[in-house]
Amino acid sequence: MTRIILKKGREESLRRFHPWVFSGAIAQVVGEPAEGDVVGVFAYDGSFLAYGHYQIGSIAVRVLSFSGEDVLGPDFWTAMISRALKVREAAGLASNPLTNCFRLVHGEGDGLPGLIIDWYDGVCVMQAHSVGMFRAKAAICDALRTVFGDRLKAVYDKSSGTAPFKAGLDLVDGYLFKADGFSDDEQVVLENGNRFLVNWTEGQKTGFFLDQRENRALVGSCSKGRTVLNLFCYTGGFSVYALNNGALRVDSVDSSRKAVEMVGRNMELNGFDKDRHSDICADAIDFLRDVPEDKYDLMIVDPPAFAKHRGALNNALRAYQRLNAAAISKVAPGGLVFTFSCSQVVDKEAFALAVFSAAAQTGRSVRILDRLNQPADHAVNIYHPEGEYLKGLLLYVE
Ligand code: SAH
């Protein structure tokens, strides 16, 4: 196995269990690792620090183990997936009759950097963000079969959009496992008792945004008697909760035609009257421009990540400010705005500042009623605070 020797003093972050080794911290590479290989990481004095996946780029190793256990054998994957499942059990998600979809593995948050697995009532959809995880996908699939047994209906690999494309991998999405008789590319799942159709082959990411589960429930609890505008609605997650909880009417807006079609199917699935909702394929900013003031007294603003890397931070903050100013200026007096950012590089203080500037721009009186986060199954490793990415504010606009 290749040995990565760090420069003097550069072992500190690993001793604090931070799971990344930056290329600048490396003194010597003993061997010729290919991207995705498991390598050993050692301090300058030769003491063992960790095993991890080697990769090309500023992060050179993503740690799989600090303890020296065998990370190459099948037992490693079974043990790690069992541990991840235990966390979801502890959070009340793994055998909940009202919620049968959750994130099973959340990368660094579960000690498996570069791996995402979402569970949709027996269907596991995985996305590898690193070559190491991509190469391990057969072993990961075997481990899922071992851990879940008969409960597992299928394992679908959807890494074509997430694995490093420069690595020259054979990136074709597809099933790694299908139980006898399983044939669909979509199925109905339950989230807090709300019904959703999830299609992992056609949908964005793994098919559904599981990270908004608790925030959707909060929207539901505030929806009674309100007229709701759900901007960047994707397949209508927030809309379904609002309508199931007494919203007078919900308009759902997304620029993706496929997403808007799914909103329509989710409305039908939940049996809502046609005159209580409309599904609109449009640019959210353009749509907001033409929204009459006072029409909506609850708005959800949940855009895609405006900053995917640090270089895009300033532009992203300006974009959050513009978007939120438009929403705050249009919401009816006494209205609520649920506003979110899922950009990892925009921290909660920076996001709050952008929303503060937006509010100031409108001149309206605005109170923060709640600060919103990602849920427990999008676990944050305490040694890897970068894993916290979803933040939101619930605003009351007088
Ligand atoms: N709120 C959603 C998730 C939103 S993800 C949920 O609960 O499931 C972000 C969505 O924004 C995606 O569906 C994407 O298609 C949409 N989108 C991206 N740019 C947009 C734009 N300019 N106007 C409207 N929608 C946009």
Tab-separated table of C-alpha atoms and ligand atoms in Angstrom:
chain	number	residue	atom	x	y	z
A	1	MET	CA	0.000	0.000	0.000
A	2	THR	CA	1.253	3.488	-0.821
A	3	ARG	CA	2.498	5.493	2.173
A	4	ILE	CA	1.827	9.219	2.328
A	5	ILE	CA	4.236	10.960	4.702
A	6	LEU	CA	3.173	14.376	5.936
A	7	LYS	CA	5.373	17.397	6.518
A	8	LYS	CA	6.464	18.086	10.064
A	9	GLY	CA	3.606	19.492	12.146
A	10	ARG	CA	1.001	18.903	9.417
A	11	GLU	CA	-0.514	15.897	11.221
A	12	GLU	CA	-2.358	18.119	13.691
A	13	SER	CA	-5.698	18.264	11.846
A	14	LEU	CA	-5.726	14.474	11.442
A	15	ARG	CA	-5.027	14.019	15.119
A	16	ARG	CA	-8.198	16.087	15.623
A	17	PHE	CA	-10.008	13.656	13.267
A	18	HIS	CA	-10.491	16.087	10.400
A	19	PRO	CA	-10.924	13.699	7.449
A	20	TRP	CA	-8.990	15.509	4.700
A	21	VAL	CA	-5.301	15.620	3.818
A	22	PHE	CA	-4.441	18.585	1.616
A	23	SER	CA	-1.788	18.077	-1.057
A	24	GLY	CA	0.283	20.921	0.421
A	25	ALA	CA	0.704	18.967	3.671
A	26	ILE	CA	2.464	16.039	1.981
A	27	ALA	CA	6.235	15.626	2.318
A	28	GLN	CA	6.606	12.366	0.424
A	29	VAL	CA	4.590	9.775	-1.453
A	30	VAL	CA	6.185	6.346	-1.169
A	31	GLY	CA	4.743	4.398	-4.079
A	32	GLU	CA	2.781	5.352	-7.160
A	33	PRO	CA	-0.871	5.479	-6.161
A	34	ALA	CA	-3.597	5.626	-8.765
A	35	GLU	CA	-6.519	7.923	-8.021
A	36	GLY	CA	-8.995	6.045	-5.822
A	37	ASP	CA	-6.416	3.716	-4.230
A	38	VAL	CA	-6.478	3.183	-0.481
A	39	VAL	CA	-3.302	4.711	0.978
A	40	GLY	CA	-1.804	4.903	4.464
A	41	VAL	CA	-1.087	8.333	5.922
A	42	PHE	CA	1.834	8.773	8.347
A	43	ALA	CA	3.247	11.643	10.351
A	44	TYR	CA	6.789	12.887	9.663
A	45	ASP	CA	8.071	10.762	12.542
A	46	GLY	CA	6.596	7.650	10.893
A	47	SER	CA	3.615	7.159	13.221
A	48	PHE	CA	0.398	5.916	11.647
A	49	LEU	CA	-2.412	8.465	11.239
A	50	ALA	CA	-5.075	7.115	8.904
A	51	TYR	CA	-6.147	5.146	5.859
A	52	GLY	CA	-7.994	6.897	3.099
A	53	HIS	CA	-8.791	7.211	-0.581
A	54	TYR	CA	-6.137	8.925	-2.626
A	55	GLN	CA	-7.315	11.550	-5.057
A	56	ILE	CA	-5.912	14.096	-7.488
A	57	GLY	CA	-6.553	17.696	-6.469
A	58	SER	CA	-6.118	19.976	-3.495
A	59	ILE	CA	-7.633	17.339	-1.195
A	60	ALA	CA	-5.191	14.456	-1.694
A	61	VAL	CA	-6.620	11.919	0.776
A	62	ARG	CA	-10.099	11.531	2.241
A	63	VAL	CA	-9.918	9.476	5.382
A	64	LEU	CA	-11.804	6.194	5.811
A	65	SER	CA	-10.290	5.154	9.124
A	66	PHE	CA	-8.172	6.657	11.876
A	67	SER	CA	-7.868	3.389	13.761
A	68	GLY	CA	-5.875	1.169	11.462
A	69	GLU	CA	-8.721	-1.339	10.954
A	70	ASP	CA	-8.788	-3.215	7.646
A	71	VAL	CA	-10.502	-0.821	5.237
A	72	LEU	CA	-9.986	-3.073	2.223
A	73	GLY	CA	-12.110	-6.034	3.260
A	74	PRO	CA	-15.891	-6.425	2.881
A	75	ASP	CA	-16.455	-6.205	6.642
A	76	PHE	CA	-15.422	-2.556	6.569
A	77	TRP	CA	-18.350	-1.528	4.347
A	78	THR	CA	-20.846	-3.651	6.251
A	79	ALA	CA	-19.693	-2.157	9.549
A	80	MET	CA	-19.820	1.432	8.277
A	81	ILE	CA	-23.289	1.053	6.750
A	82	SER	CA	-24.566	-0.603	9.935
A	83	ARG	CA	-23.193	2.314	11.950
A	84	ALA	CA	-24.884	4.821	9.626
A	85	LEU	CA	-28.166	2.924	9.964
A	86	LYS	CA	-27.867	3.028	13.748
A	87	VAL	CA	-27.673	6.830	13.606
A	88	ARG	CA	-30.925	6.943	11.595
A	89	GLU	CA	-32.501	4.541	14.080
A	90	ALA	CA	-31.430	6.819	16.924
A	91	ALA	CA	-32.993	9.759	15.074
A	92	GLY	CA	-36.299	7.867	14.780
A	93	LEU	CA	-36.118	7.547	11.011
A	94	ALA	CA	-35.259	3.962	10.234
A	95	SER	CA	-38.531	2.309	11.199
A	96	ASN	CA	-41.011	5.128	11.163
A	97	PRO	CA	-44.432	4.263	9.714
A	98	LEU	CA	-44.908	7.857	8.510
A	99	THR	CA	-41.476	8.372	6.924
A	100	ASN	CA	-39.887	5.633	4.849
A	101	CYS	CA	-37.234	7.685	3.044
A	102	PHE	CA	-34.084	9.154	4.518
A	103	ARG	CA	-30.410	9.736	3.826
A	104	LEU	CA	-28.585	6.606	4.878
A	105	VAL	CA	-25.021	7.763	4.257
A	106	HIS	CA	-23.980	11.405	4.269
A	107	GLY	CA	-20.319	11.415	3.247
A	108	GLU	CA	-17.957	12.729	5.904
A	109	GLY	CA	-20.886	12.904	8.313
A	110	ASP	CA	-20.854	9.101	8.359
A	111	GLY	CA	-17.106	8.603	8.060
A	112	LEU	CA	-17.454	7.767	4.362
A	113	PRO	CA	-16.150	10.822	2.501
A	114	GLY	CA	-17.379	11.045	-1.050
A	115	LEU	CA	-20.348	8.688	-0.643
A	116	ILE	CA	-24.036	9.550	-0.561
A	117	ILE	CA	-26.745	6.899	-0.229
A	118	ASP	CA	-30.420	7.778	-0.008
A	119	TRP	CA	-32.993	5.212	1.069
A	120	TYR	CA	-36.392	5.246	-0.641
A	121	ASP	CA	-38.437	2.551	1.042
A	122	GLY	CA	-36.019	-0.218	0.163
A	123	VAL	CA	-34.377	1.377	-2.856
A	124	CYS	CA	-30.869	2.704	-2.246
A	125	VAL	CA	-29.675	5.385	-4.631
A	126	MET	CA	-25.957	6.022	-4.352
A	127	GLN	CA	-23.783	8.813	-5.646
A	128	ALA	CA	-19.987	8.563	-5.534
A	129	HIS	CA	-18.220	11.911	-5.433
A	130	SER	CA	-14.731	10.376	-5.508
A	131	VAL	CA	-12.917	7.799	-7.596
A	132	GLY	CA	-12.302	5.689	-4.485
A	133	MET	CA	-16.008	5.436	-3.715
A	134	PHE	CA	-16.858	4.855	-7.363
A	135	ARG	CA	-14.438	1.939	-7.490
A	136	ALA	CA	-15.897	0.527	-4.274
A	137	LYS	CA	-19.484	0.540	-5.509
A	138	ALA	CA	-19.789	-3.233	-5.932
A	139	ALA	CA	-18.499	-3.764	-2.370
A	140	ILE	CA	-20.886	-1.081	-1.100
A	141	CYS	CA	-23.794	-2.788	-2.873
A	142	ASP	CA	-22.845	-6.141	-1.305
A	143	ALA	CA	-22.719	-4.482	2.112
A	144	LEU	CA	-26.191	-2.989	1.610
A	145	ARG	CA	-27.493	-6.468	0.772
A	146	THR	CA	-25.873	-7.889	3.890
A	147	VAL	CA	-27.219	-5.150	6.172
A	148	PHE	CA	-30.758	-4.957	4.803
A	149	GLY	CA	-31.384	-8.504	3.549
A	150	ASP	CA	-34.940	-8.900	2.244
A	151	ARG	CA	-35.777	-5.259	2.940
A	152	LEU	CA	-33.566	-4.192	0.029
A	153	LYS	CA	-35.445	-3.821	-3.265
A	154	ALA	CA	-32.731	-2.269	-5.418
A	155	VAL	CA	-29.431	-0.402	-5.464
A	156	TYR	CA	-29.081	2.233	-8.158
A	157	ASP	CA	-25.768	3.922	-8.897
A	158	LYS	CA	-26.219	7.507	-10.030
A	159	SER	CA	-22.641	8.720	-10.015
A	160	SER	CA	-22.410	9.991	-13.600
A	161	GLY	CA	-23.028	13.570	-12.497
A	162	THR	CA	-20.991	13.446	-9.283
A	163	ALA	CA	-17.818	11.349	-9.794
A	164	PRO	CA	-14.777	13.288	-11.044
A	165	PHE	CA	-15.236	13.280	-14.810
A	166	LYS	CA	-11.504	13.876	-15.477
A	167	ALA	CA	-10.680	10.471	-14.010
A	168	GLY	CA	-11.832	8.722	-17.182
A	169	LEU	CA	-14.238	6.406	-15.352
A	170	ASP	CA	-16.937	4.471	-17.123
A	171	LEU	CA	-19.755	6.660	-15.868
A	172	VAL	CA	-22.973	4.939	-16.810
A	173	ASP	CA	-25.751	5.059	-14.254
A	174	GLY	CA	-27.599	1.852	-13.565
A	175	TYR	CA	-28.767	-0.800	-11.131
A	176	LEU	CA	-26.151	-2.647	-9.126
A	177	PHE	CA	-28.851	-4.889	-7.672
A	178	LYS	CA	-32.546	-5.553	-8.204
A	179	ALA	CA	-34.606	-7.915	-6.084
A	180	ASP	CA	-36.730	-10.440	-7.958
A	181	GLY	CA	-39.816	-8.779	-9.326
A	182	PHE	CA	-38.609	-5.218	-8.856
A	183	SER	CA	-38.840	-3.321	-12.119
A	184	ASP	CA	-39.817	0.318	-11.596
A	185	ASP	CA	-37.598	3.379	-11.880
A	186	GLU	CA	-39.834	5.254	-9.453
A	187	GLN	CA	-41.936	4.621	-6.422
A	188	VAL	CA	-44.176	6.337	-3.923
A	189	VAL	CA	-42.591	7.179	-0.579
A	190	LEU	CA	-43.981	8.618	2.624
A	191	GLU	CA	-42.503	11.629	4.370
A	192	ASN	CA	-44.237	12.605	7.601
A	193	GLY	CA	-47.302	10.910	6.159
A	194	ASN	CA	-47.196	12.962	2.933
A	195	ARG	CA	-47.018	10.970	-0.279
A	196	PHE	CA	-44.383	11.653	-2.935
A	197	LEU	CA	-43.413	10.037	-6.174
A	198	VAL	CA	-39.640	9.704	-6.449
A	199	ASN	CA	-37.955	8.942	-9.745
A	200	TRP	CA	-34.235	8.384	-9.308
A	201	THR	CA	-33.394	7.909	-12.976
A	202	GLU	CA	-35.061	11.099	-14.241
A	203	GLY	CA	-34.964	13.289	-11.134
A	204	GLN	CA	-32.295	15.668	-9.855
A	205	LYS	CA	-29.650	14.401	-7.406
A	206	THR	CA	-30.897	11.042	-6.077
A	207	GLY	CA	-34.507	11.904	-6.977
A	208	PHE	CA	-35.770	13.875	-3.985
A	209	PHE	CA	-34.462	16.544	-1.615
A	210	LEU	CA	-34.626	14.664	1.665
A	211	ASP	CA	-32.821	17.461	3.507
A	212	GLN	CA	-35.939	19.640	3.679
A	213	ARG	CA	-38.095	17.123	5.591
A	214	GLU	CA	-38.270	19.066	8.852
A	215	ASN	CA	-38.512	22.456	7.212
A	216	ARG	CA	-41.413	21.167	5.126
A	217	ALA	CA	-43.136	20.086	8.321
A	218	LEU	CA	-42.654	23.590	9.716
A	219	VAL	CA	-44.121	25.104	6.553
A	220	GLY	CA	-47.048	22.726	6.980
A	221	SER	CA	-47.613	23.889	10.528
A	222	CYS	CA	-47.765	27.536	9.357
A	223	SER	CA	-49.894	27.011	6.237
A	224	LYS	CA	-53.462	26.967	7.490
A	225	GLY	CA	-55.525	29.662	5.776
A	226	ARG	CA	-52.533	30.996	3.865
A	227	THR	CA	-51.916	31.541	0.170
A	228	VAL	CA	-48.556	30.017	-0.622
A	229	LEU	CA	-45.925	30.641	-3.268
A	230	ASN	CA	-43.340	27.837	-3.475
A	231	LEU	CA	-40.377	29.112	-5.482
A	232	PHE	CA	-37.773	26.600	-6.757
A	233	CYS	CA	-40.352	23.956	-5.874
A	234	TYR	CA	-38.696	20.961	-7.614
A	235	THR	CA	-41.284	18.139	-7.275
A	236	GLY	CA	-43.459	20.116	-4.873
A	237	GLY	CA	-42.218	18.988	-1.464
A	238	PHE	CA	-43.236	22.123	0.405
A	239	SER	CA	-46.426	22.448	-1.667
A	240	VAL	CA	-47.764	19.038	-0.636
A	241	TYR	CA	-47.218	19.786	3.055
A	242	ALA	CA	-48.890	23.192	2.723
A	243	LEU	CA	-51.960	21.740	0.996
A	244	ASN	CA	-52.190	18.842	3.438
A	245	ASN	CA	-52.231	21.364	6.264
A	246	GLY	CA	-54.963	23.721	5.192
A	247	ALA	CA	-53.334	26.196	2.798
A	248	LEU	CA	-56.003	27.990	0.774
A	249	ARG	CA	-53.990	27.731	-2.393
A	250	VAL	CA	-50.421	26.952	-3.479
A	251	ASP	CA	-48.586	28.086	-6.595
A	252	SER	CA	-45.428	26.086	-7.314
A	253	VAL	CA	-42.725	27.488	-9.582
A	254	ASP	CA	-39.657	25.766	-11.052
A	255	SER	CA	-37.680	26.307	-14.238
A	256	SER	CA	-37.353	22.578	-14.896
A	257	ARG	CA	-40.197	21.204	-17.014
A	258	LYS	CA	-39.599	17.674	-15.702
A	259	ALA	CA	-39.801	18.895	-12.111
A	260	VAL	CA	-43.045	20.760	-12.747
A	261	GLU	CA	-44.587	17.665	-14.326
A	262	MET	CA	-43.730	15.746	-11.180
A	263	VAL	CA	-45.433	18.439	-9.079
A	264	GLY	CA	-48.608	17.738	-11.043
A	265	ARG	CA	-48.276	14.011	-10.401
A	266	ASN	CA	-47.652	14.610	-6.682
A	267	MET	CA	-50.754	16.784	-6.476
A	268	GLU	CA	-52.811	14.023	-8.053
A	269	LEU	CA	-51.229	11.411	-5.799
A	270	ASN	CA	-52.339	13.364	-2.735
A	271	GLY	CA	-55.798	13.950	-4.196
A	272	PHE	CA	-55.849	17.758	-4.004
A	273	ASP	CA	-58.563	19.756	-5.751
A	274	LYS	CA	-57.292	21.249	-8.977
A	275	ASP	CA	-58.474	24.735	-8.035
A	276	ARG	CA	-56.226	24.814	-4.952
A	277	HIS	CA	-52.920	24.713	-6.822
A	278	SER	CA	-51.088	25.521	-9.997
A	279	ASP	CA	-47.727	24.279	-11.239
A	280	ILE	CA	-45.794	26.853	-13.185
A	281	CYS	CA	-42.698	26.310	-15.298
A	282	ALA	CA	-40.874	29.637	-15.101
A	283	ASP	CA	-37.775	31.383	-13.899
A	284	ALA	CA	-38.420	32.180	-10.251
A	285	ILE	CA	-36.948	35.691	-10.417
A	286	ASP	CA	-38.961	36.600	-13.514
A	287	PHE	CA	-42.072	35.184	-11.897
A	288	LEU	CA	-41.535	37.194	-8.698
A	289	ARG	CA	-41.179	40.397	-10.687
A	290	ASP	CA	-44.785	40.062	-11.888
A	291	VAL	CA	-46.260	38.882	-8.584
A	292	PRO	CA	-48.853	41.362	-7.288
A	293	GLU	CA	-47.980	42.695	-3.849
A	294	ASP	CA	-50.192	41.180	-1.154
A	295	LYS	CA	-51.162	38.098	-3.193
A	296	TYR	CA	-49.106	35.581	-1.155
A	297	ASP	CA	-48.799	35.487	2.601
A	298	LEU	CA	-46.380	32.551	2.762
A	299	MET	CA	-43.408	32.200	0.455
A	300	ILE	CA	-40.747	29.516	0.214
A	301	VAL	CA	-37.474	30.481	-1.442
A	302	ASP	CA	-35.248	27.416	-1.859
A	303	PRO	CA	-32.872	28.008	-4.785
A	304	PRO	CA	-30.109	25.673	-5.959
A	305	ALA	CA	-26.615	26.338	-4.575
A	306	PHE	CA	-25.593	29.733	-5.954
A	307	ALA	CA	-21.950	29.165	-4.963
A	308	LYS	CA	-20.449	25.764	-5.748
A	309	HIS	CA	-16.923	26.899	-4.760
A	310	ARG	CA	-15.264	29.693	-2.822
A	311	GLY	CA	-14.491	31.758	-5.933
A	312	ALA	CA	-18.205	32.211	-6.543
A	313	LEU	CA	-18.956	33.416	-3.024
A	314	ASN	CA	-19.372	37.148	-3.591
A	315	ASN	CA	-21.576	36.757	-6.646
A	316	ALA	CA	-23.640	34.219	-4.753
A	317	LEU	CA	-24.168	36.540	-1.801
A	318	ARG	CA	-25.352	39.281	-4.156
A	319	ALA	CA	-27.714	36.804	-5.823
A	320	TYR	CA	-29.151	35.750	-2.423
A	321	GLN	CA	-29.639	39.391	-1.540
A	322	ARG	CA	-31.444	40.213	-4.817
A	323	LEU	CA	-33.690	37.158	-4.606
A	324	ASN	CA	-34.623	37.737	-0.975
A	325	ALA	CA	-35.244	41.441	-1.506
A	326	ALA	CA	-37.674	40.527	-4.281
A	327	ALA	CA	-39.487	38.022	-2.050
A	328	ILE	CA	-39.605	40.234	1.045
A	329	SER	CA	-40.885	43.181	-0.965
A	330	LYS	CA	-43.752	41.126	-2.403
A	331	VAL	CA	-45.021	39.118	0.551
A	332	ALA	CA	-48.299	40.351	2.054
A	333	PRO	CA	-48.233	42.229	5.398
A	334	GLY	CA	-48.097	39.695	8.224
A	335	GLY	CA	-46.658	37.188	5.796
A	336	LEU	CA	-43.986	34.537	6.273
A	337	VAL	CA	-40.926	33.932	4.131
A	338	PHE	CA	-39.009	30.665	4.468
A	339	THR	CA	-35.680	31.348	2.816
A	340	PHE	CA	-32.812	28.890	2.316
A	341	SER	CA	-29.295	28.475	1.057
A	342	CYS	CA	-27.766	25.070	0.362
A	343	SER	CA	-24.370	26.465	-0.715
A	344	GLN	CA	-21.786	24.890	1.545
A	345	VAL	CA	-19.370	27.815	1.138
A	346	VAL	CA	-22.005	30.319	2.288
A	347	ASP	CA	-22.030	29.970	6.080
A	348	LYS	CA	-25.037	30.852	8.199
A	349	GLU	CA	-23.671	34.247	9.234
A	350	ALA	CA	-22.954	35.252	5.626
A	351	PHE	CA	-26.406	34.086	4.564
A	352	ALA	CA	-28.091	35.967	7.415
A	353	LEU	CA	-26.171	39.079	6.386
A	354	ALA	CA	-27.356	38.742	2.782
A	355	VAL	CA	-30.961	38.406	3.977
A	356	PHE	CA	-30.494	41.332	6.383
A	357	SER	CA	-29.241	43.490	3.478
A	358	ALA	CA	-32.212	42.336	1.417
A	359	ALA	CA	-34.655	43.303	4.175
A	360	ALA	CA	-32.984	46.691	4.616
A	361	GLN	CA	-33.274	47.269	0.880
A	362	THR	CA	-37.057	46.821	1.054
A	363	GLY	CA	-37.389	49.055	4.119
A	364	ARG	CA	-39.993	46.698	5.637
A	365	SER	CA	-40.115	45.606	9.249
A	366	VAL	CA	-38.814	42.022	9.374
A	367	ARG	CA	-38.376	39.646	12.302
A	368	ILE	CA	-36.483	36.357	12.395
A	369	LEU	CA	-38.877	33.776	13.863
A	370	ASP	CA	-36.658	30.752	13.424
A	371	ARG	CA	-33.286	29.562	12.150
A	372	LEU	CA	-33.451	26.427	10.051
A	373	ASN	CA	-31.007	23.592	9.387
A	374	GLN	CA	-30.470	20.240	7.741
A	375	PRO	CA	-31.990	17.242	9.565
A	376	ALA	CA	-30.258	14.498	11.566
A	377	ASP	CA	-29.866	12.079	8.666
A	378	HIS	CA	-27.706	14.709	6.929
A	379	ALA	CA	-25.366	14.149	9.823
A	380	VAL	CA	-22.548	16.557	10.544
A	381	ASN	CA	-19.321	15.044	11.837
A	382	ILE	CA	-18.255	17.303	14.695
A	383	TYR	CA	-14.668	17.168	13.411
A	384	HIS	CA	-15.779	18.222	9.924
A	385	PRO	CA	-17.917	21.351	10.298
A	386	GLU	CA	-17.788	21.806	6.502
A	387	GLY	CA	-20.521	19.150	6.392
A	388	GLU	CA	-23.084	21.698	7.503
A	389	TYR	CA	-24.500	23.168	4.308
A	390	LEU	CA	-28.253	23.810	4.549
A	391	LYS	CA	-29.360	26.914	6.388
A	392	GLY	CA	-32.518	28.921	6.378
A	393	LEU	CA	-34.443	31.675	8.076
A	394	LEU	CA	-38.113	31.965	8.822
A	395	LEU	CA	-39.013	35.635	8.466
A	396	TYR	CA	-42.130	37.476	9.556
A	397	VAL	CA	-42.697	40.502	7.370
A	398	GLU	CA	-44.979	43.154	8.857
B	1	SAH	N1	-37.538	23.048	-2.618
B	1	SAH	C1	-37.271	21.853	-3.355
B	1	SAH	C2	-35.815	21.690	-3.739
B	1	SAH	C3	-35.259	22.828	-4.561
B	1	SAH	S1	-33.841	22.393	-5.462
B	1	SAH	C4	-37.791	20.647	-2.584
B	1	SAH	O1	-38.269	20.809	-1.462
B	1	SAH	O2	-37.717	19.550	-3.102
B	1	SAH	C5	-33.709	23.761	-6.510
B	1	SAH	C6	-34.689	23.798	-7.679
B	1	SAH	O3	-34.523	25.049	-8.330
B	1	SAH	C7	-34.490	22.746	-8.747
B	1	SAH	O4	-35.692	22.032	-8.898
B	1	SAH	C8	-34.204	23.527	-10.037
B	1	SAH	O5	-34.835	22.980	-11.181
B	1	SAH	C9	-34.810	24.864	-9.711
B	1	SAH	N2	-34.260	26.046	-10.393
B	1	SAH	C10	-32.970	26.323	-10.687
B	1	SAH	N3	-32.877	27.567	-11.203
B	1	SAH	C11	-34.125	28.093	-11.235
B	1	SAH	C12	-34.676	29.339	-11.628
B	1	SAH	N4	-33.900	30.299	-12.110
B	1	SAH	N5	-35.994	29.526	-11.489
B	1	SAH	C13	-36.793	28.551	-10.995
B	1	SAH	N6	-36.323	27.349	-10.602
B	1	SAH	C14	-35.019	27.113	-10.718
